[in-house]
Structure formats: structure tokens, C-alpha cells
JSON list of C-alpha atoms in Angstrom, two decimals:
[
{"chain": "A", "resi": 260, "resn": "UNK", "atom": "CA", "xyz": [0.19, 0.12, 0.08]},
{"chain": "A", "resi": 261, "resn": "UNK", "atom": "CA", "xyz": [1.42, 3.48, -1.20]},
{"chain": "A", "resi": 262, "resn": "UNK", "atom": "CA", "xyz": [0.65, 6.35, 1.45]},
{"chain": "A", "resi": 263, "resn": "UNK", "atom": "CA", "xyz": [0.66, 9.52, -0.15]},
{"chain": "A", "resi": 264, "resn": "UNK", "atom": "CA", "xyz": [1.45, 12.70, 2.11]},
{"chain": "A", "resi": 265, "resn": "UNK", "atom": "CA", "xyz": [1.01, 16.18, 1.40]},
{"chain": "A", "resi": 266, "resn": "UNK", "atom": "CA", "xyz": [3.77, 18.34, 1.74]},
{"chain": "A", "resi": 267, "resn": "UNK", "atom": "CA", "xyz": [3.52, 20.77, 4.84]},
{"chain": "A", "resi": 268, "resn": "UNK", "atom": "CA", "xyz": [3.95, 24.56, 4.99]},
{"chain": "A", "resi": 269, "resn": "UNK", "atom": "CA", "xyz": [4.24, 26.20, 8.52]},
{"chain": "A", "resi": 270, "resn": "UNK", "atom": "CA", "xyz": [2.27, 29.74, 7.95]},
{"chain": "A", "resi": 271, "resn": "UNK", "atom": "CA", "xyz": [4.36, 31.65, 10.32]},
{"chain": "A", "resi": 272, "resn": "UNK", "atom": "CA", "xyz": [2.33, 34.92, 11.68]},
{"chain": "A", "resi": 273, "resn": "UNK", "atom": "CA", "xyz": [-0.71, 33.70, 9.95]},
{"chain": "A", "resi": 274, "resn": "UNK", "atom": "CA", "xyz": [-3.12, 36.31, 11.45]},
{"chain": "A", "resi": 275, "resn": "UNK", "atom": "CA", "xyz": [-6.81, 35.55, 10.55]},
{"chain": "A", "resi": 276, "resn": "UNK", "atom": "CA", "xyz": [-5.48, 34.47, 6.90]},
{"chain": "A", "resi": 277, "resn": "UNK", "atom": "CA", "xyz": [-5.78, 30.70, 5.67]},
{"chain": "A", "resi": 278, "resn": "UNK", "atom": "CA", "xyz": [-4.04, 28.69, 2.93]},
{"chain": "A", "resi": 279, "resn": "UNK", "atom": "CA", "xyz": [-6.64, 30.10, 0.26]},
{"chain": "A", "resi": 280, "resn": "UNK", "atom": "CA", "xyz": [-4.94, 33.61, 0.82]},
{"chain": "A", "resi": 281, "resn": "UNK", "atom": "CA", "xyz": [-1.30, 32.41, 0.33]},
{"chain": "A", "resi": 282, "resn": "UNK", "atom": "CA", "xyz": [0.67, 31.43, -2.66]},
{"chain": "A", "resi": 283, "resn": "UNK", "atom": "CA", "xyz": [0.08, 28.00, -1.46]},
{"chain": "A", "resi": 284, "resn": "UNK", "atom": "CA", "xyz": [-3.61, 28.24, -2.53]},
{"chain": "A", "resi": 285, "resn": "UNK", "atom": "CA", "xyz": [-3.97, 26.30, -5.54]},
{"chain": "A", "resi": 286, "resn": "UNK", "atom": "CA", "xyz": [-1.42, 23.69, -4.57]},
{"chain": "A", "resi": 287, "resn": "UNK", "atom": "CA", "xyz": [-1.71, 20.57, -2.71]},
{"chain": "A", "resi": 288, "resn": "UNK", "atom": "CA", "xyz": [-0.12, 21.33, 0.55]},
{"chain": "A", "resi": 289, "resn": "UNK", "atom": "CA", "xyz": [-1.03, 20.82, 4.34]},
{"chain": "A", "resi": 290, "resn": "UNK", "atom": "CA", "xyz": [-1.02, 24.14, 6.21]},
{"chain": "A", "resi": 291, "resn": "UNK", "atom": "CA", "xyz": [0.07, 24.46, 9.82]},
{"chain": "A", "resi": 292, "resn": "UNK", "atom": "CA", "xyz": [-1.01, 27.78, 11.06]},
{"chain": "A", "resi": 293, "resn": "UNK", "atom": "CA", "xyz": [1.38, 29.71, 13.63]},
{"chain": "A", "resi": 294, "resn": "UNK", "atom": "CA", "xyz": [0.86, 33.12, 15.37]},
{"chain": "A", "resi": 295, "resn": "UNK", "atom": "CA", "xyz": [1.63, 34.65, 18.61]},
{"chain": "A", "resi": 296, "resn": "UNK", "atom": "CA", "xyz": [-1.96, 36.16, 18.85]},
{"chain": "A", "resi": 297, "resn": "UNK", "atom": "CA", "xyz": [-4.32, 33.33, 20.25]},
{"chain": "A", "resi": 298, "resn": "UNK", "atom": "CA", "xyz": [-7.45, 35.49, 18.89]},
{"chain": "A", "resi": 299, "resn": "UNK", "atom": "CA", "xyz": [-6.65, 34.35, 15.28]},
{"chain": "A", "resi": 300, "resn": "UNK", "atom": "CA", "xyz": [-7.11, 30.67, 16.32]},
{"chain": "A", "resi": 301, "resn": "UNK", "atom": "CA", "xyz": [-3.83, 29.12, 15.01]},
{"chain": "A", "resi": 302, "resn": "UNK", "atom": "CA", "xyz": [-2.95, 25.56, 15.23]},
{"chain": "A", "resi": 303, "resn": "UNK", "atom": "CA", "xyz": [-0.09, 26.72, 17.33]},
{"chain": "A", "resi": 304, "resn": "UNK", "atom": "CA", "xyz": [0.67, 29.74, 19.32]},
{"chain": "A", "resi": 305, "resn": "UNK", "atom": "CA", "xyz": [4.16, 30.69, 19.21]},
{"chain": "A", "resi": 306, "resn": "UNK", "atom": "CA", "xyz": [6.91, 33.54, 17.97]},
{"chain": "A", "resi": 307, "resn": "UNK", "atom": "CA", "xyz": [9.23, 33.45, 15.30]},
{"chain": "A", "resi": 308, "resn": "UNK", "atom": "CA", "xyz": [11.97, 33.26, 17.58]},
{"chain": "A", "resi": 309, "resn": "UNK", "atom": "CA", "xyz": [10.75, 30.31, 19.57]},
{"chain": "A", "resi": 310, "resn": "UNK", "atom": "CA", "xyz": [9.38, 27.56, 17.28]},
{"chain": "A", "resi": 311, "resn": "UNK", "atom": "CA", "xyz": [9.88, 24.99, 19.91]},
{"chain": "A", "resi": 312, "resn": "UNK", "atom": "CA", "xyz": [6.46, 23.51, 19.35]},
{"chain": "A", "resi": 313, "resn": "UNK", "atom": "CA", "xyz": [7.64, 22.71, 15.70]},
{"chain": "A", "resi": 314, "resn": "UNK", "atom": "CA", "xyz": [10.01, 19.49, 15.48]},
{"chain": "A", "resi": 315, "resn": "UNK", "atom": "CA", "xyz": [13.47, 19.79, 13.88]},
{"chain": "A", "resi": 316, "resn": "UNK", "atom": "CA", "xyz": [13.27, 19.32, 9.90]},
{"chain": "A", "resi": 317, "resn": "UNK", "atom": "CA", "xyz": [9.92, 18.53, 10.01]},
{"chain": "A", "resi": 318, "resn": "UNK", "atom": "CA", "xyz": [8.11, 21.02, 7.54]},
{"chain": "A", "resi": 319, "resn": "UNK", "atom": "CA", "xyz": [8.63, 21.46, 3.84]},
{"chain": "A", "resi": 320, "resn": "UNK", "atom": "CA", "xyz": [8.30, 25.11, 3.50]},
{"chain": "A", "resi": 321, "resn": "UNK", "atom": "CA", "xyz": [7.53, 28.14, 5.68]},
{"chain": "A", "resi": 322, "resn": "UNK", "atom": "CA", "xyz": [5.70, 31.16, 4.75]},
{"chain": "A", "resi": 323, "resn": "UNK", "atom": "CA", "xyz": [6.15, 34.35, 6.48]},
{"chain": "A", "resi": 324, "resn": "UNK", "atom": "CA", "xyz": [4.35, 37.25, 5.06]},
{"chain": "A", "resi": 325, "resn": "UNK", "atom": "CA", "xyz": [4.71, 40.67, 6.84]},
{"chain": "A", "resi": 326, "resn": "UNK", "atom": "CA", "xyz": [6.30, 39.12, 9.68]},
{"chain": "A", "resi": 327, "resn": "UNK", "atom": "CA", "xyz": [10.13, 39.82, 10.14]},
{"chain": "A", "resi": 328, "resn": "UNK", "atom": "CA", "xyz": [9.87, 43.68, 10.07]},
{"chain": "A", "resi": 329, "resn": "UNK", "atom": "CA", "xyz": [7.66, 43.30, 13.48]},
{"chain": "A", "resi": 330, "resn": "UNK", "atom": "CA", "xyz": [11.24, 41.71, 15.10]},
{"chain": "A", "resi": 331, "resn": "UNK", "atom": "CA", "xyz": [14.14, 44.08, 16.67]},
{"chain": "A", "resi": 332, "resn": "UNK", "atom": "CA", "xyz": [16.95, 43.74, 14.30]},
{"chain": "A", "resi": 333, "resn": "UNK", "atom": "CA", "xyz": [19.01, 41.44, 16.59]},
{"chain": "A", "resi": 334, "resn": "UNK", "atom": "CA", "xyz": [16.09, 39.13, 16.36]},
{"chain": "A", "resi": 335, "resn": "UNK", "atom": "CA", "xyz": [15.72, 38.22, 12.77]},
{"chain": "A", "resi": 336, "resn": "UNK", "atom": "CA", "xyz": [19.02, 36.18, 12.84]},
{"chain": "A", "resi": 337, "resn": "UNK", "atom": "CA", "xyz": [17.27, 34.10, 15.79]},
{"chain": "A", "resi": 338, "resn": "UNK", "atom": "CA", "xyz": [14.03, 33.86, 13.82]},
{"chain": "A", "resi": 339, "resn": "UNK", "atom": "CA", "xyz": [15.86, 32.61, 10.40]},
{"chain": "A", "resi": 340, "resn": "UNK", "atom": "CA", "xyz": [17.81, 29.94, 12.64]},
{"chain": "A", "resi": 341, "resn": "UNK", "atom": "CA", "xyz": [14.34, 28.77, 14.00]},
{"chain": "A", "resi": 342, "resn": "UNK", "atom": "CA", "xyz": [13.21, 28.83, 10.14]},
{"chain": "A", "resi": 343, "resn": "UNK", "atom": "CA", "xyz": [16.41, 26.65, 9.36]},
{"chain": "A", "resi": 344, "resn": "UNK", "atom": "CA", "xyz": [16.07, 24.07, 12.21]},
{"chain": "A", "resi": 345, "resn": "UNK", "atom": "CA", "xyz": [12.42, 23.29, 11.63]},
{"chain": "A", "resi": 346, "resn": "UNK", "atom": "CA", "xyz": [12.75, 23.08, 7.60]},
{"chain": "A", "resi": 347, "resn": "UNK", "atom": "CA", "xyz": [13.79, 19.90, 6.05]},
{"chain": "A", "resi": 348, "resn": "UNK", "atom": "CA", "xyz": [17.07, 19.95, 4.17]},
{"chain": "A", "resi": 349, "resn": "UNK", "atom": "CA", "xyz": [15.22, 20.12, 0.81]},
{"chain": "A", "resi": 350, "resn": "UNK", "atom": "CA", "xyz": [12.43, 22.67, 1.79]},
{"chain": "A", "resi": 351, "resn": "UNK", "atom": "CA", "xyz": [12.43, 26.50, 1.06]},
{"chain": "A", "resi": 352, "resn": "UNK", "atom": "CA", "xyz": [11.29, 29.57, 3.02]},
{"chain": "A", "resi": 353, "resn": "UNK", "atom": "CA", "xyz": [9.07, 32.19, 1.27]},
{"chain": "A", "resi": 354, "resn": "UNK", "atom": "CA", "xyz": [8.93, 35.53, 2.97]},
{"chain": "A", "resi": 355, "resn": "UNK", "atom": "CA", "xyz": [7.59, 39.15, 1.98]},
{"chain": "A", "resi": 356, "resn": "UNK", "atom": "CA", "xyz": [7.84, 42.27, 3.91]},
{"chain": "A", "resi": 357, "resn": "UNK", "atom": "CA", "xyz": [8.11, 46.17, 3.36]},
{"chain": "A", "resi": 358, "resn": "UNK", "atom": "CA", "xyz": [10.54, 47.49, 0.67]},
{"chain": "A", "resi": 359, "resn": "UNK", "atom": "CA", "xyz": [12.05, 50.72, 2.79]},
{"chain": "A", "resi": 360, "resn": "UNK", "atom": "CA", "xyz": [13.79, 51.65, -0.38]},
{"chain": "A", "resi": 361, "resn": "UNK", "atom": "CA", "xyz": [10.55, 52.23, -2.24]},
{"chain": "A", "resi": 362, "resn": "UNK", "atom": "CA", "xyz": [8.66, 53.63, 0.79]},
{"chain": "A", "resi": 363, "resn": "UNK", "atom": "CA", "xyz": [11.37, 55.95, 1.46]},
{"chain": "A", "resi": 364, "resn": "UNK", "atom": "CA", "xyz": [10.96, 57.55, -2.04]},
{"chain": "A", "resi": 365, "resn": "UNK", "atom": "CA", "xyz": [7.39, 58.77, -0.97]},
{"chain": "A", "resi": 366, "resn": "UNK", "atom": "CA", "xyz": [8.61, 60.01, 2.44]},
{"chain": "A", "resi": 367, "resn": "UNK", "atom": "CA", "xyz": [11.38, 62.18, 0.43]},
{"chain": "A", "resi": 368, "resn": "UNK", "atom": "CA", "xyz": [8.74, 63.68, -1.57]},
{"chain": "A", "resi": 369, "resn": "UNK", "atom": "CA", "xyz": [6.86, 64.71, 1.83]},
{"chain": "A", "resi": 370, "resn": "UNK", "atom": "CA", "xyz": [4.30, 61.95, 1.21]},
{"chain": "A", "resi": 371, "resn": "UNK", "atom": "CA", "xyz": [4.76, 60.26, 4.91]},
{"chain": "A", "resi": 372, "resn": "UNK", "atom": "CA", "xyz": [0.90, 60.47, 5.67]},
{"chain": "A", "resi": 373, "resn": "UNK", "atom": "CA", "xyz": [-0.49, 60.50, 2.31]},
{"chain": "A", "resi": 374, "resn": "UNK", "atom": "CA", "xyz": [-2.25, 57.02, 1.01]},
{"chain": "A", "resi": 375, "resn": "UNK", "atom": "CA", "xyz": [0.46, 55.04, -0.93]},
{"chain": "A", "resi": 376, "resn": "UNK", "atom": "CA", "xyz": [-2.36, 52.33, -1.81]},
{"chain": "A", "resi": 377, "resn": "UNK", "atom": "CA", "xyz": [-5.56, 50.83, -0.29]},
{"chain": "A", "resi": 378, "resn": "UNK", "atom": "CA", "xyz": [-5.62, 47.54, 1.13]},
{"chain": "A", "resi": 379, "resn": "UNK", "atom": "CA", "xyz": [-8.48, 45.44, 2.54]},
{"chain": "A", "resi": 380, "resn": "UNK", "atom": "CA", "xyz": [-7.83, 47.11, 5.71]},
{"chain": "A", "resi": 381, "resn": "UNK", "atom": "CA", "xyz": [-8.26, 50.66, 4.03]},
{"chain": "A", "resi": 382, "resn": "UNK", "atom": "CA", "xyz": [-5.75, 53.19, 3.02]},
{"chain": "A", "resi": 383, "resn": "UNK", "atom": "CA", "xyz": [-2.10, 52.80, 3.72]},
{"chain": "A", "resi": 384, "resn": "UNK", "atom": "CA", "xyz": [0.40, 55.34, 4.09]},
{"chain": "A", "resi": 385, "resn": "UNK", "atom": "CA", "xyz": [4.15, 55.20, 4.38]},
{"chain": "A", "resi": 386, "resn": "UNK", "atom": "CA", "xyz": [3.84, 55.86, 7.84]},
{"chain": "A", "resi": 387, "resn": "UNK", "atom": "CA", "xyz": [1.98, 52.60, 8.24]},
{"chain": "A", "resi": 388, "resn": "UNK", "atom": "CA", "xyz": [4.35, 50.66, 6.36]},
{"chain": "A", "resi": 389, "resn": "UNK", "atom": "CA", "xyz": [7.58, 52.16, 8.01]},
{"chain": "A", "resi": 390, "resn": "UNK", "atom": "CA", "xyz": [6.25, 51.90, 11.63]},
{"chain": "A", "resi": 391, "resn": "UNK", "atom": "CA", "xyz": [3.10, 49.59, 11.43]},
{"chain": "A", "resi": 392, "resn": "UNK", "atom": "CA", "xyz": [-0.44, 49.78, 10.92]},
{"chain": "A", "resi": 393, "resn": "UNK", "atom": "CA", "xyz": [-1.85, 52.87, 12.66]},
{"chain": "A", "resi": 394, "resn": "UNK", "atom": "CA", "xyz": [-5.30, 51.87, 12.74]},
{"chain": "A", "resi": 395, "resn": "UNK", "atom": "CA", "xyz": [-4.82, 48.37, 14.22]},
{"chain": "A", "resi": 396, "resn": "UNK", "atom": "CA", "xyz": [-2.34, 49.87, 16.73]},
{"chain": "A", "resi": 397, "resn": "UNK", "atom": "CA", "xyz": [-4.69, 52.56, 17.88]},
{"chain": "A", "resi": 398, "resn": "UNK", "atom": "CA", "xyz": [-7.21, 49.64, 18.69]},
{"chain": "A", "resi": 399, "resn": "UNK", "atom": "CA", "xyz": [-4.60, 48.22, 20.97]},
{"chain": "A", "resi": 400, "resn": "UNK", "atom": "CA", "xyz": [-3.09, 45.73, 18.61]},
{"chain": "A", "resi": 401, "resn": "UNK", "atom": "CA", "xyz": [0.51, 46.36, 19.14]},
{"chain": "A", "resi": 402, "resn": "UNK", "atom": "CA", "xyz": [1.75, 43.24, 17.74]},
{"chain": "A", "resi": 403, "resn": "UNK", "atom": "CA", "xyz": [1.33, 45.53, 14.54]},
{"chain": "A", "resi": 404, "resn": "UNK", "atom": "CA", "xyz": [4.36, 47.58, 15.40]},
{"chain": "A", "resi": 405, "resn": "UNK", "atom": "CA", "xyz": [7.49, 47.46, 12.99]},
{"chain": "A", "resi": 406, "resn": "UNK", "atom": "CA", "xyz": [10.67, 47.36, 14.59]},
{"chain": "A", "resi": 407, "resn": "UNK", "atom": "CA", "xyz": [13.27, 46.98, 11.95]},
{"chain": "A", "resi": 408, "resn": "UNK", "atom": "CA", "xyz": [13.16, 47.00, 7.99]},
{"chain": "A", "resi": 409, "resn": "UNK", "atom": "CA", "xyz": [14.72, 45.82, 4.50]},
{"chain": "A", "resi": 410, "resn": "UNK", "atom": "CA", "xyz": [15.79, 46.82, 1.30]},
{"chain": "A", "resi": 411, "resn": "UNK", "atom": "CA", "xyz": [16.59, 44.27, -1.37]},
{"chain": "A", "resi": 412, "resn": "UNK", "atom": "CA", "xyz": [20.24, 44.21, -0.54]},
{"chain": "A", "resi": 413, "resn": "UNK", "atom": "CA", "xyz": [19.61, 43.91, 3.14]},
{"chain": "A", "resi": 414, "resn": "UNK", "atom": "CA", "xyz": [17.22, 41.18, 2.75]},
{"chain": "A", "resi": 415, "resn": "UNK", "atom": "CA", "xyz": [19.32, 39.28, 0.50]},
{"chain": "A", "resi": 416, "resn": "UNK", "atom": "CA", "xyz": [22.39, 39.57, 2.61]},
{"chain": "A", "resi": 417, "resn": "UNK", "atom": "CA", "xyz": [20.56, 38.85, 5.85]},
{"chain": "A", "resi": 418, "resn": "UNK", "atom": "CA", "xyz": [19.22, 35.42, 4.31]},
{"chain": "A", "resi": 419, "resn": "UNK", "atom": "CA", "xyz": [22.66, 34.74, 3.04]},
{"chain": "A", "resi": 420, "resn": "UNK", "atom": "CA", "xyz": [24.22, 35.36, 6.51]},
{"chain": "A", "resi": 421, "resn": "UNK", "atom": "CA", "xyz": [21.59, 32.76, 7.96]},
{"chain": "A", "resi": 422, "resn": "UNK", "atom": "CA", "xyz": [22.77, 30.15, 5.59]},
{"chain": "A", "resi": 423, "resn": "UNK", "atom": "CA", "xyz": [20.10, 30.40, 2.73]},
{"chain": "A", "resi": 424, "resn": "UNK", "atom": "CA", "xyz": [20.54, 30.81, -0.76]},
{"chain": "A", "resi": 425, "resn": "UNK", "atom": "CA", "xyz": [17.96, 32.98, -1.98]},
{"chain": "A", "resi": 426, "resn": "UNK", "atom": "CA", "xyz": [16.16, 35.06, -4.79]},
{"chain": "A", "resi": 427, "resn": "UNK", "atom": "CA", "xyz": [14.78, 38.47, -3.93]},
{"chain": "A", "resi": 428, "resn": "UNK", "atom": "CA", "xyz": [12.26, 40.17, -6.05]},
{"chain": "A", "resi": 429, "resn": "UNK", "atom": "CA", "xyz": [11.14, 43.84, -5.80]},
{"chain": "A", "resi": 430, "resn": "UNK", "atom": "CA", "xyz": [7.35, 44.71, -6.28]},
{"chain": "A", "resi": 431, "resn": "UNK", "atom": "CA", "xyz": [7.49, 48.45, -6.38]},
{"chain": "A", "resi": 432, "resn": "UNK", "atom": "CA", "xyz": [3.86, 49.07, -7.16]},
{"chain": "A", "resi": 433, "resn": "UNK", "atom": "CA", "xyz": [3.18, 47.19, -3.81]},
{"chain": "A", "resi": 434, "resn": "UNK", "atom": "CA", "xyz": [6.01, 48.49, -1.76]},
{"chain": "A", "resi": 435, "resn": "UNK", "atom": "CA", "xyz": [7.18, 45.34, -0.87]},
{"chain": "A", "resi": 436, "resn": "UNK", "atom": "CA", "xyz": [10.14, 42.57, -1.13]},
{"chain": "A", "resi": 437, "resn": "UNK", "atom": "CA", "xyz": [9.60, 38.78, -1.78]},
{"chain": "A", "resi": 438, "resn": "UNK", "atom": "CA", "xyz": [12.35, 36.39, -1.21]},
{"chain": "A", "resi": 439, "resn": "UNK", "atom": "CA", "xyz": [12.55, 32.73, -1.33]},
{"chain": "A", "resi": 440, "resn": "UNK", "atom": "CA", "xyz": [15.35, 30.87, 0.20]},
{"chain": "A", "resi": 441, "resn": "UNK", "atom": "CA", "xyz": [16.65, 27.29, 0.16]},
{"chain": "A", "resi": 442, "resn": "UNK", "atom": "CA", "xyz": [19.34, 25.36, 1.93]},
{"chain": "A", "resi": 443, "resn": "UNK", "atom": "CA", "xyz": [20.81, 23.24, -0.63]},
{"chain": "A", "resi": 444, "resn": "UNK", "atom": "CA", "xyz": [22.28, 26.22, -2.67]},
{"chain": "A", "resi": 445, "resn": "UNK", "atom": "CA", "xyz": [20.90, 24.94, -5.96]},
{"chain": "A", "resi": 446, "resn": "UNK", "atom": "CA", "xyz": [20.50, 28.05, -8.30]},
{"chain": "A", "resi": 447, "resn": "UNK", "atom": "CA", "xyz": [18.32, 26.30, -10.78]},
{"chain": "A", "resi": 448, "resn": "UNK", "atom": "CA", "xyz": [15.58, 25.16, -8.14]},
{"chain": "A", "resi": 449, "resn": "UNK", "atom": "CA", "xyz": [15.54, 28.52, -6.55]},
{"chain": "A", "resi": 450, "resn": "UNK", "atom": "CA", "xyz": [14.63, 29.91, -9.78]},
{"chain": "A", "resi": 451, "resn": "UNK", "atom": "CA", "xyz": [12.22, 27.49, -10.30]},
{"chain": "A", "resi": 452, "resn": "UNK", "atom": "CA", "xyz": [10.48, 27.76, -7.24]},
{"chain": "A", "resi": 453, "resn": "UNK", "atom": "CA", "xyz": [10.75, 31.57, -7.09]},
{"chain": "A", "resi": 454, "resn": "UNK", "atom": "CA", "xyz": [8.83, 31.14, -10.56]},
{"chain": "A", "resi": 455, "resn": "UNK", "atom": "CA", "xyz": [6.12, 28.81, -9.06]},
{"chain": "A", "resi": 456, "resn": "UNK", "atom": "CA", "xyz": [5.57, 30.78, -5.44]},
{"chain": "A", "resi": 457, "resn": "UNK", "atom": "CA", "xyz": [6.43, 34.33, -6.10]},
{"chain": "A", "resi": 458, "resn": "UNK", "atom": "CA", "xyz": [3.68, 36.70, -7.56]}
]
């Protein structure tokens, strides 16, 4: 008898989102949702810097959307170390975060509080991208505060320092960066996965 196991992705900092709102939506993956906020009803409650609820080399992929900017700069390497620990050797990470280089162009034009785009949460200004979503924080959700930030170069070098080979793409129209990293350092595989998973 052949048992067919679905690959598993750890959705770190999932918030209220589920698999259908991720790049894994149309794929045959099993999702494990992890968040620091119990109110979003994750499978696991925890932080990026302490994934002790997840076994070593137990997941095929990790998806972290707009989370690493919520860490203090010195905690980013700890989180990436935890990602590396729980990831299978042939697995990959998929991260997105604000692109501070693009955001700062608007700030340099004195548009700090002007809407840059409209999200499902309403208008988002450069100040929200830089420091965290003001409306959510005003309602008491201080998990939304941003404590660090990245440009394409900084994100690439941060992933390299953590032991990942990576591909980073700028999406200027959305003021964000997308990165795909893996541990086997196979350039062709990185490009292939990036083409499949990065919008």
C-alpha cells in the first residue's frame, strides 16, 4: 500500500489568513498555522524566535508574510535560525516584507501620511509601512508595530548570513519585497521555486 503524504508548510504569523490567501492556495499542501495572537485561532501559538512547538526538519516550506519587520533587528537572525532548524533539508522559505527603499521615495517627496495604496484594511500610508499599521495599533493591537526594515540588498544579505541561498524580487507597485530561500544552494531550483511561488 502506498501512502501519499501532502507536503507541509508552516504559515508563520498567519493572522486570520488561511491557505486560500497564500501562494500555496492552488497547490496540494497541508497548512500549519502559527501566530503569537491566540485570537486568530492558529494551530500553534508561538513566536518566530521560538518555534519549539515545531520539530526539527519537520516542514517542507515556511511562509512568512509581513512578519520579520515586527522583530527587533537582533532577533531576525534568531528567527531565521529557527526557520532553518524546522525546515527539511530540501525545503524552502518564502518571505515578504515592506521595501523601505521604495517607501522612502514617498517620504522624500513629503508624502509620509498620504495614502500609498488601499488595502483590505483601508488606505495605507508610508508611515504605516514604516512603523506599523496605525489603525490596528490604535485599537490596541501592538503586535502590528514595526521594529526593523529591509531593502532588497539587506534582505538578500540577511538570508545569506543565515545560511540560505535566495532569490529576492522587488514589487515596487506594492512597496514590498518577496524572497525565496533554500538550504541546498541550487540556483536552478531557487529560480524554479521563485517562478512558482512569488507573485
